Coordinates of C-alpha atoms and ligand atoms in Angstrom, one line a residue:
X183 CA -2.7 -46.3 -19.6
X184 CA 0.6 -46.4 -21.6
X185 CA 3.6 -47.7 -20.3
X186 CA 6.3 -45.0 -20.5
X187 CA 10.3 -44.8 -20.6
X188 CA 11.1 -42.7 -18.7
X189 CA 13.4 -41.3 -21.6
X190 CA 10.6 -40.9 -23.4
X191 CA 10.0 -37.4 -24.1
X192 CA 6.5 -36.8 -25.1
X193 CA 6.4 -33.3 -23.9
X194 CA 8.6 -30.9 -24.2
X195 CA 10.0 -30.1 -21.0
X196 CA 12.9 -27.5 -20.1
X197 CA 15.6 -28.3 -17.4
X198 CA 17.3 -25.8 -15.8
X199 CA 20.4 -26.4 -14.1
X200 CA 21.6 -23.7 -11.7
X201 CA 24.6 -23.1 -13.5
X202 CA 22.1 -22.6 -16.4
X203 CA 20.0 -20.5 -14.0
X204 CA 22.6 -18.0 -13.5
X205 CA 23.3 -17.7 -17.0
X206 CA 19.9 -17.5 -18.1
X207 CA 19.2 -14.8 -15.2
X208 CA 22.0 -12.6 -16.6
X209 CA 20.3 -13.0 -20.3
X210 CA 17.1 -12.1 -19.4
X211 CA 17.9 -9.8 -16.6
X212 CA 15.6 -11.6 -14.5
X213 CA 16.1 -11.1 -10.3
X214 CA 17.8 -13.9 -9.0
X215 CA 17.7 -13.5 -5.5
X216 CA 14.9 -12.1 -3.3
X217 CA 16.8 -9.3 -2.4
X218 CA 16.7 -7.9 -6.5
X219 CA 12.9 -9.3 -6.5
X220 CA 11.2 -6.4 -5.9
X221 CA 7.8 -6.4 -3.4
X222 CA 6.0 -9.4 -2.7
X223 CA 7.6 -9.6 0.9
X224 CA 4.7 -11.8 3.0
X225 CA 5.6 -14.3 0.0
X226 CA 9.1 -14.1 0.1
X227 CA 9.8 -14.3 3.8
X228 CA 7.4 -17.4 4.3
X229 CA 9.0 -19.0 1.4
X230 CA 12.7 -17.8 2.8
X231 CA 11.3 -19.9 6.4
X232 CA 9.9 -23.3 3.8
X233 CA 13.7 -23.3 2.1
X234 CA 15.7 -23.0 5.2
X235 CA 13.6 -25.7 6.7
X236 CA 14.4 -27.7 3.6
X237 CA 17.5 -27.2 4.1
X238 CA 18.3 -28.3 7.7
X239 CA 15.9 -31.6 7.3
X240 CA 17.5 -32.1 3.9
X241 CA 14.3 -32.8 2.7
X242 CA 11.7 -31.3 -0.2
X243 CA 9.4 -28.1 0.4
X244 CA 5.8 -28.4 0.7
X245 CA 4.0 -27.9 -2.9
X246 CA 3.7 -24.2 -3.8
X247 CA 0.9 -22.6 -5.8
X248 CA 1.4 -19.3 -7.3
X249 CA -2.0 -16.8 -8.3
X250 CA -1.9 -13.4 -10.0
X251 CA -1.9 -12.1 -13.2
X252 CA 0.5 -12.1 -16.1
X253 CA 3.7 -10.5 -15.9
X254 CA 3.6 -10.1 -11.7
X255 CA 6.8 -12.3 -10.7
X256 CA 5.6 -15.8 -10.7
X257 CA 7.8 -17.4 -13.1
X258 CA 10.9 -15.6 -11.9
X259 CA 10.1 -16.5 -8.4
X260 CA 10.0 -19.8 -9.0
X261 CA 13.8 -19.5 -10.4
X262 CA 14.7 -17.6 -7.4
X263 CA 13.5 -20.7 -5.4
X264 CA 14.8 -23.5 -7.4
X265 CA 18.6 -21.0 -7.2
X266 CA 18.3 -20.2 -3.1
X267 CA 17.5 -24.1 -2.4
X268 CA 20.5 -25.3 -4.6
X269 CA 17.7 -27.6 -6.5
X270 CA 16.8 -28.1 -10.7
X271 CA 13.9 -26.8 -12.1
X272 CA 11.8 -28.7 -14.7
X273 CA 9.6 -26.4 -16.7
X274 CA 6.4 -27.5 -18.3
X275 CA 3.3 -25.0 -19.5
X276 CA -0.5 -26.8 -18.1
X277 CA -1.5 -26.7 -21.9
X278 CA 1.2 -28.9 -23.0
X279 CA 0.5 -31.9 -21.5
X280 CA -2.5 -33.9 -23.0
X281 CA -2.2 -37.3 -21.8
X282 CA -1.9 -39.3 -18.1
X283 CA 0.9 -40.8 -19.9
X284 CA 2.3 -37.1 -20.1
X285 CA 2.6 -36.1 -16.6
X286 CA 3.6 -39.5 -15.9
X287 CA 6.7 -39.6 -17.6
X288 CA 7.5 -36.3 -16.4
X289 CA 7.3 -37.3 -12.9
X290 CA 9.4 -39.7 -12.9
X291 CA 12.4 -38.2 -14.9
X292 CA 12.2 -35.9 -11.4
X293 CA 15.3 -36.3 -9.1
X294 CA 15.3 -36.2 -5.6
X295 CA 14.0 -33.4 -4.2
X296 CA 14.0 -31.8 -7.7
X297 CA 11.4 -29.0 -8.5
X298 CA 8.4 -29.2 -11.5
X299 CA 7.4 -25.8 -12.3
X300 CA 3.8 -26.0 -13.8
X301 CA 3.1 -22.8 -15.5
X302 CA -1.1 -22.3 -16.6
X303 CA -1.6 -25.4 -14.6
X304 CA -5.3 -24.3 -14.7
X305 CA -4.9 -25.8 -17.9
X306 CA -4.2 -29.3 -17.2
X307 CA -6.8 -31.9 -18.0
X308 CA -8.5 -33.1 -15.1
X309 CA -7.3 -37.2 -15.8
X310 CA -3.4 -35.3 -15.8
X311 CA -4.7 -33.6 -12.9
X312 CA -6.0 -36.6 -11.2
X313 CA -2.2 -38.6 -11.8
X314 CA -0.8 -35.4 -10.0
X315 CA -3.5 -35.9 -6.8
X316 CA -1.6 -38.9 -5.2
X317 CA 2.4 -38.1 -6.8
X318 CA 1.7 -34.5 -5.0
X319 CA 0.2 -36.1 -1.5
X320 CA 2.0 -39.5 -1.6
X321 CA 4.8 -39.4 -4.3
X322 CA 3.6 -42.6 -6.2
X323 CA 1.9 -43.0 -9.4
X324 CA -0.5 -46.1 -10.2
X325 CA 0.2 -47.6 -13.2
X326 CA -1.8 -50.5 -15.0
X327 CA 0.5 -53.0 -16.4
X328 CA -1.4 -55.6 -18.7
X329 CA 0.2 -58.5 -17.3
X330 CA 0.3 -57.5 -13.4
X331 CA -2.9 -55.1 -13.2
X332 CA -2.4 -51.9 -11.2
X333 CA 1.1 -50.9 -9.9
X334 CA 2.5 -48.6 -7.8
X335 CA 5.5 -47.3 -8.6
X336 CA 7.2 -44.6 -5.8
X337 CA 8.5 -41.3 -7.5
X338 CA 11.3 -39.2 -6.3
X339 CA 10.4 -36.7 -3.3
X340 CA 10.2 -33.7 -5.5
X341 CA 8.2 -30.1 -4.8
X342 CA 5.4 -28.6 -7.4
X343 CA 5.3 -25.3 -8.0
X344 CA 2.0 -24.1 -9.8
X345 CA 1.6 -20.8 -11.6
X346 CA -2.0 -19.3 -12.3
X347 CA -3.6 -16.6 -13.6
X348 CA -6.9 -18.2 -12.6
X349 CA -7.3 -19.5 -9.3
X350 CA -10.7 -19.9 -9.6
X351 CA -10.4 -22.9 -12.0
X352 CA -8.5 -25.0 -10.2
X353 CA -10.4 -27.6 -8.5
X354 CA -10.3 -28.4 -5.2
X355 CA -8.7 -31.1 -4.6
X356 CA -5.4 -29.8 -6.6
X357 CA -5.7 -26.2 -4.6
X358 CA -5.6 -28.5 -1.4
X359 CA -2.7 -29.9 -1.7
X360 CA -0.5 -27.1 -2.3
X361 CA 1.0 -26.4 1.2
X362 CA 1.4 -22.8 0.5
X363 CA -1.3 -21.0 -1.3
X364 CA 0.6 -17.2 -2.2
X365 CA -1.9 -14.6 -3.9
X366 CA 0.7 -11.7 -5.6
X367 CA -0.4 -8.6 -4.5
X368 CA -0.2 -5.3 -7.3
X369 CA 2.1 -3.3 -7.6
X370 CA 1.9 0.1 -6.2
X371 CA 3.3 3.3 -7.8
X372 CA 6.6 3.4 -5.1
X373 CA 7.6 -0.9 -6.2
X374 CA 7.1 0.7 -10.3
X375 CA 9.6 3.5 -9.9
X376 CA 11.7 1.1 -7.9
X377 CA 11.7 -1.8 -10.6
X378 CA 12.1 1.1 -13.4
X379 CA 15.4 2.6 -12.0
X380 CA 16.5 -1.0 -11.3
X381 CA 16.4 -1.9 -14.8
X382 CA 17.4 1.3 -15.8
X383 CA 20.8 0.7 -14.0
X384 CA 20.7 -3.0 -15.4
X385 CA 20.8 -1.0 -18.7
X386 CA 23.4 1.6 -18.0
X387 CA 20.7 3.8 -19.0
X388 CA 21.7 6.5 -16.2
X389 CA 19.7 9.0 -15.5
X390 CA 17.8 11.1 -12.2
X391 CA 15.0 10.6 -10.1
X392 CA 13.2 13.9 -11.8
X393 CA 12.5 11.4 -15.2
X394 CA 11.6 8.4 -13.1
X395 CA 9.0 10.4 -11.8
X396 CA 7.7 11.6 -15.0
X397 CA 7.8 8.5 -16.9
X398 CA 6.4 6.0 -13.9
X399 CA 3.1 7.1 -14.9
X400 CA 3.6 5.7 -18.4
X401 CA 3.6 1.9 -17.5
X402 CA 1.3 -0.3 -16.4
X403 CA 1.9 -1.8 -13.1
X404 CA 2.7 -4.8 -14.2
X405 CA 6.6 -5.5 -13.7
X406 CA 6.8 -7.8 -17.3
X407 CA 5.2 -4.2 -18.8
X408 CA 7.8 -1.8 -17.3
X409 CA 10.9 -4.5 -18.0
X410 CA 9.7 -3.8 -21.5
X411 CA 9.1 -0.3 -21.1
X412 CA 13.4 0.0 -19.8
X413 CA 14.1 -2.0 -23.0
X414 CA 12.6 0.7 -25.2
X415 CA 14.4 3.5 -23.3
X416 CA 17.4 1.6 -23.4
X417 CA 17.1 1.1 -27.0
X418 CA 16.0 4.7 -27.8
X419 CA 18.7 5.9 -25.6
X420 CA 21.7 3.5 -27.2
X421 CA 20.5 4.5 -30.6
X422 CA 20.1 8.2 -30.5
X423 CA 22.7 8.7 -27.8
X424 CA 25.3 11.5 -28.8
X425 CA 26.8 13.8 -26.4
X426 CA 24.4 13.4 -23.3
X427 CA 25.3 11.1 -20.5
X428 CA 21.7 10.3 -19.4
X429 CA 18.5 9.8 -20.0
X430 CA 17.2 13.4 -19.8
X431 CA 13.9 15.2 -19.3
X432 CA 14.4 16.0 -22.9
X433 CA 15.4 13.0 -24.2
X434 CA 12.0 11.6 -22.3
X435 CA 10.0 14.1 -24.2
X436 CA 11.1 12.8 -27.6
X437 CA 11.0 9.2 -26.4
X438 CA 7.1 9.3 -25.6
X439 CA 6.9 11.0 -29.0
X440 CA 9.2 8.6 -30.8
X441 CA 7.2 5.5 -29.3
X442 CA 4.1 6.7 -29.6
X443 CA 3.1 5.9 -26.3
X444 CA 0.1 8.2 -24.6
X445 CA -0.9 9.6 -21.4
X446 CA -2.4 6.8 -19.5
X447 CA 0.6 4.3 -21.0
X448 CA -1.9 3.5 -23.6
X449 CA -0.2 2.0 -26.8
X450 CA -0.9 2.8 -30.7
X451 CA -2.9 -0.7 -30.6
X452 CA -5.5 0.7 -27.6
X453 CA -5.8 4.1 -29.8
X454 CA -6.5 2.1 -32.5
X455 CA -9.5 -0.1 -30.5
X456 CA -10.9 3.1 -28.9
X457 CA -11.0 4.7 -33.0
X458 CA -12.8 1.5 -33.9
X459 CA -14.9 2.4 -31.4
X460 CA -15.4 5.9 -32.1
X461 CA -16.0 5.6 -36.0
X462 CA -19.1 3.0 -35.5
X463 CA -20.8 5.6 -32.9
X464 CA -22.8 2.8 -30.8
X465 CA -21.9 -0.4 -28.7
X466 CA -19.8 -2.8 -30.6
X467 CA -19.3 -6.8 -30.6
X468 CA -16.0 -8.6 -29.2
X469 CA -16.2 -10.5 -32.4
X470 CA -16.1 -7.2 -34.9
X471 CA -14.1 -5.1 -32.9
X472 CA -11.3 -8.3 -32.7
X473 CA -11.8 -8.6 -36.6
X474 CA -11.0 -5.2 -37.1
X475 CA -8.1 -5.7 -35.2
X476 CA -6.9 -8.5 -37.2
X477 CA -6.6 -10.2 -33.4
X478 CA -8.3 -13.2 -31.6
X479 CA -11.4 -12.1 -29.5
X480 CA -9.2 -13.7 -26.6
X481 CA -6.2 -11.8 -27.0
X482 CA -8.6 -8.3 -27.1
X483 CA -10.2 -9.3 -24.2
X484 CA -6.7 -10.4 -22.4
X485 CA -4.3 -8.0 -23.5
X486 CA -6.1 -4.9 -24.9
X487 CA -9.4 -4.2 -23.0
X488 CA -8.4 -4.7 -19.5
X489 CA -6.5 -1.1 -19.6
X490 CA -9.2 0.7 -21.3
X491 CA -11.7 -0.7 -18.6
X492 CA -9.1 0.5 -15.6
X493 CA -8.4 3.4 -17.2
X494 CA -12.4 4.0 -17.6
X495 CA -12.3 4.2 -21.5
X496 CA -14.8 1.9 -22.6
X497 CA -17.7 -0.3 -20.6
X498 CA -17.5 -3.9 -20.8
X499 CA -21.5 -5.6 -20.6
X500 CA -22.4 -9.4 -21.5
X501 CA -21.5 -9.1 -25.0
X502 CA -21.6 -5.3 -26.0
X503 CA -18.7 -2.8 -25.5
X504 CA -19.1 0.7 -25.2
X505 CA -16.9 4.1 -25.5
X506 CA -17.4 6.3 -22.0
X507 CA -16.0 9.5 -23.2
Ligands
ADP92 P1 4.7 -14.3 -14.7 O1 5.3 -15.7 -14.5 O2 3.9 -13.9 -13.4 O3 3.9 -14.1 -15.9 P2 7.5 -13.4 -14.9 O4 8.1 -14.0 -13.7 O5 7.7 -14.2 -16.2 O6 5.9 -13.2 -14.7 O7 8.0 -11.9 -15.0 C1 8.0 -11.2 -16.2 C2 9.2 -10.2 -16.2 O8 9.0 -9.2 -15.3 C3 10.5 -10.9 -15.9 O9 11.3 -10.7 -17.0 C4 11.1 -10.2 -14.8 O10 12.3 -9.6 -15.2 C5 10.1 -9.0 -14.5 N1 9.7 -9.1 -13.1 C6 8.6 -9.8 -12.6 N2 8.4 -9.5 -11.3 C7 9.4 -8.7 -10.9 C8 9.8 -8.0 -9.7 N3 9.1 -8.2 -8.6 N4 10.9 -7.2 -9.7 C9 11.6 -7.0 -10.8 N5 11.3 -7.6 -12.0 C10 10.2 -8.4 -12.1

């Protein structure tokens, strides 16, 4: 294994300070408390109970895994934790990391106590995974030195927090020794309104309960896709904003209109899939529909058919893809 400086940085790795926290919150309008995190309450109250203890032993928190899908909360919850516990946050993406020598250097640039935010860490090689095995159970790493042989050299007492979208790739042995194991649960139709007239407000985009009601139903539940949906009303409503003080029934009429976006939330890029569809008349490949697309057969079958399947458009079979209406 190489012998690393800890100076060394082989992977790029963001630190967040609270002060930087703060700012960066205010930037990205992220919730920074669990209070303006909205849902998610059996995970915030057992992790409200793991930082309090933390607290009063002045000690680390148990390692925390974090499994849902994209855009749920995870990342942001792992700032709210790092802010509430008074702590630093290193941030590192699972992908990023290719050697031993990697995770090792990362681990030991961690201060006491300090937090390392794995994000994809289903995406971790399993000899990075295998350094992370005994630094998350006995905060050591073994090192071969050529003159001494194997070392052990003690690491700071620091707290992982992993992020997945796929729990089911992570081996065992890493999913055992996270303490606490949280699963986000979706969104329901009550949290989206909630989050919309949050951000909304963030926006000084005022407006009434009537439109929030009426444009709910135009977002995914997925609280990255209705932060992005406020942006576009905000920016809508900032641009073509003359003599009305809110965000009006009318003014949500022509937005929809304006953006092009459909009943059902679907987006111009969906339409455009579903005509692909339509014009060839039979079941089509991944691989010709994603060409036609000028897109990557992942990103069709991560970002663009998972709608169309919920919202019972096409039929997903080994291979094939087919138009249900
Ligand atoms: P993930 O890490 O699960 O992909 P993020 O934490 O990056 O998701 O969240 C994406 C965006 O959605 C953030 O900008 C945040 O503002 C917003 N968001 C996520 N969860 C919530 C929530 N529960 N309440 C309000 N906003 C949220």
């Amino acid at each position: 294994m190489e012998i690393l400086d800890t100076n060394t940085v082989l992977v790029k790795v963001k630190t967040i300070n609270i002060d930087s926290v703060v700012q960066d919150n205010q930037e990205n309008l992220r919730p920074d408390s669990f209070d303006s995190f909205i849902w998610q309450e059996h995970i915030k109250k057992i992790l409200q109970t793991a930082i309090n203890s933390a607290k009063k032993r002045k000690g680390s928190m148990g390692h925390i895994l974090f499994c849902g899908p994209s855009g749920f909360g995870k990342t942001t919850m792992a700032h709210i934790i790092a802010k509430q516990s008074g702590v630093n946050m290193k941030v590192v993406t699972g992908y990023a990391i290719n050697k031993p020598a990697e995770i090792v250097s990362i681990l030991n640039s961690l201060e006491e106590w300090d937090i390392l935010f794995i994000d994809e860490i289903h995406r971790l090689k399993p000899n990075v995974e295998e350094v992370l095995y005994i630094a998350m159970e006995d905060f050591v790493i073994d090192m071969v030195m050529p003159e001494w042989g194997s070392v052990r050299i003690p690491l700071n007492k620091f707290t992982l927090i992993g992020a997945t979208t796929k729990w089911e790739w992570l081996s065992k042995p890493i999913k055992n020794r996270f303490v606490y194991d949280f699963h986000f649960m979706d969104y329901n139709d009550e949290e989206k309104k909630i989050i919309i007239d949050k951000y909304l407000k963030k926006y000084w985009v005022a407006t009434n309960q009537a439109v929030i009601e009426k444009i709910y139903s135009k977002v995914d539940s997925v609280p990255r896709e209705i932060h992005n949906l406020c942006i576009k009303i905000r920016d809508f409503f900032v641009t073509e904003w003359k003599n009305e003080k809110e965000f009006t029934q009318d003014l949500r009429k022509r937005f929809l209109i304006h953006s092009k976006i459909d009943d059902g939330w679907m987006s111009p890029i969906h339409q455009k899939y579903l005509n692909i569809l339509k014009r060839n008349d039979r079941p089509m490949g991944i691989k010709s529909i994603a060409i036609q697309l000028w897109m990557n057969e992942k990103a069709v079958e991560e970002d663009i058919e998972p709608l169309l399947i919920k919202l019972w458009k096409i039929e997903k079979t080994i291979g094939w893809r087919i138009l249900v209406s």
